Amino acid sequence: MKITFQGHSCFTIENHRSHIIIDPFLTGNPQAKLTPDQVKADVILLTHAHNDHLGDTVSIAKQNKAVVICSHELATWLSWQGVEAHGMSIGGSYSFEFGRVHMTPAFHGNSYVDDERQEIIYMGMPAGFVIQLDGKHLYHAGDTSLYSDMQLIQRRYSIDVAFLPIGDNYTMGPEDAIQAAEWVGAKRVIPMHYNTFPVIEQDPQTFVKKLSEKGIEGTVLKTGESLEL
Ligand code: NI
Ligand code: MN
């Protein structure tokens, strides 16, 4: 499979069968190079409804007739927007045609902000995902703090690649992300959710260096760069 970083928390994953995109925040994302109309996707995995994750989900889903996998409440809301969505809840897993998805906890918010009406709509729990694809396990943590139950992920799965936020302020910062990498048992970590906005500025190379001191490989991907697995 080919994993490509699309900026912020957005990744595309392609194999011989499927095109998957996670948290497709492209419009308004200063890191993004891909535009929503260029996206080819069968599946959209959405960790939560904040705009830096929900992003272009509705237009990409409609244009590609893609199914969106997300929290039950967010799935219901998306279905009202005319999008096909598969709702899940924390702790649940399901085998889709492309692979198996396990929804993991995330400690964060999951609101949709309607600026025009000055309304905040809550969409259930935010989440992360363990994605089982081509015999590999990928963990996308979503936006979350460090939490000790991340250790349970390691008990269940051997994580080949973990996508972990390091930006701090809204999520865990680099130090907690190193602990998360250990608790998850990740063989390789790709940092995400940093440097998109001034408030989440971090040096990913320092993070990767500290990871290597713990015997964990880190890979910093620039927008548009890929990892073959
Ligand atoms: Ni968020
Ligand atoms: Mn975010």
JSON list of N, CA, C and O and ligand atoms in Angstrom, two decimals, residues 8 52-53 143 193, ligand 2:
[
{"chain": "A", "resi": 8, "resn": "HIS", "atom": "N", "xyz": [-1.66, 18.43, 7.62]},
{"chain": "A", "resi": 8, "resn": "HIS", "atom": "CA", "xyz": [-2.43, 18.41, 8.87]},
{"chain": "A", "resi": 8, "resn": "HIS", "atom": "C", "xyz": [-2.68, 16.96, 9.34]},
{"chain": "A", "resi": 8, "resn": "HIS", "atom": "O", "xyz": [-1.72, 16.28, 9.67]},
{"chain": "A", "resi": 52, "resn": "ASP", "atom": "N", "xyz": [-11.09, 21.31, 10.72]},
{"chain": "A", "resi": 52, "resn": "ASP", "atom": "CA", "xyz": [-9.76, 20.92, 10.23]},
{"chain": "A", "resi": 52, "resn": "ASP", "atom": "C", "xyz": [-9.65, 19.40, 10.03]},
{"chain": "A", "resi": 52, "resn": "ASP", "atom": "O", "xyz": [-8.56, 18.87, 9.78]},
{"chain": "A", "resi": 53, "resn": "HIS", "atom": "N", "xyz": [-10.81, 18.71, 10.10]},
{"chain": "A", "resi": 53, "resn": "HIS", "atom": "CA", "xyz": [-10.86, 17.25, 9.84]},
{"chain": "A", "resi": 53, "resn": "HIS", "atom": "C", "xyz": [-12.01, 16.93, 8.88]},
{"chain": "A", "resi": 53, "resn": "HIS", "atom": "O", "xyz": [-11.82, 16.29, 7.86]},
{"chain": "A", "resi": 143, "resn": "ASP", "atom": "N", "xyz": [-7.58, 13.51, 16.84]},
{"chain": "A", "resi": 143, "resn": "ASP", "atom": "CA", "xyz": [-7.14, 14.54, 17.79]},
{"chain": "A", "resi": 143, "resn": "ASP", "atom": "C", "xyz": [-7.38, 13.98, 19.18]},
{"chain": "A", "resi": 143, "resn": "ASP", "atom": "O", "xyz": [-8.52, 13.68, 19.54]},
{"chain": "A", "resi": 193, "resn": "HIS", "atom": "N", "xyz": [-0.72, 16.87, 12.54]},
{"chain": "A", "resi": 193, "resn": "HIS", "atom": "CA", "xyz": [-1.40, 17.93, 13.30]},
{"chain": "A", "resi": 193, "resn": "HIS", "atom": "C", "xyz": [-0.40, 18.89, 13.95]},
{"chain": "A", "resi": 193, "resn": "HIS", "atom": "O", "xyz": [-0.46, 19.17, 15.15]},
{"chain": "B", "resi": 2, "resn": "MN", "atom": "MN", "xyz": [-7.77, 19.19, 14.81]}
]
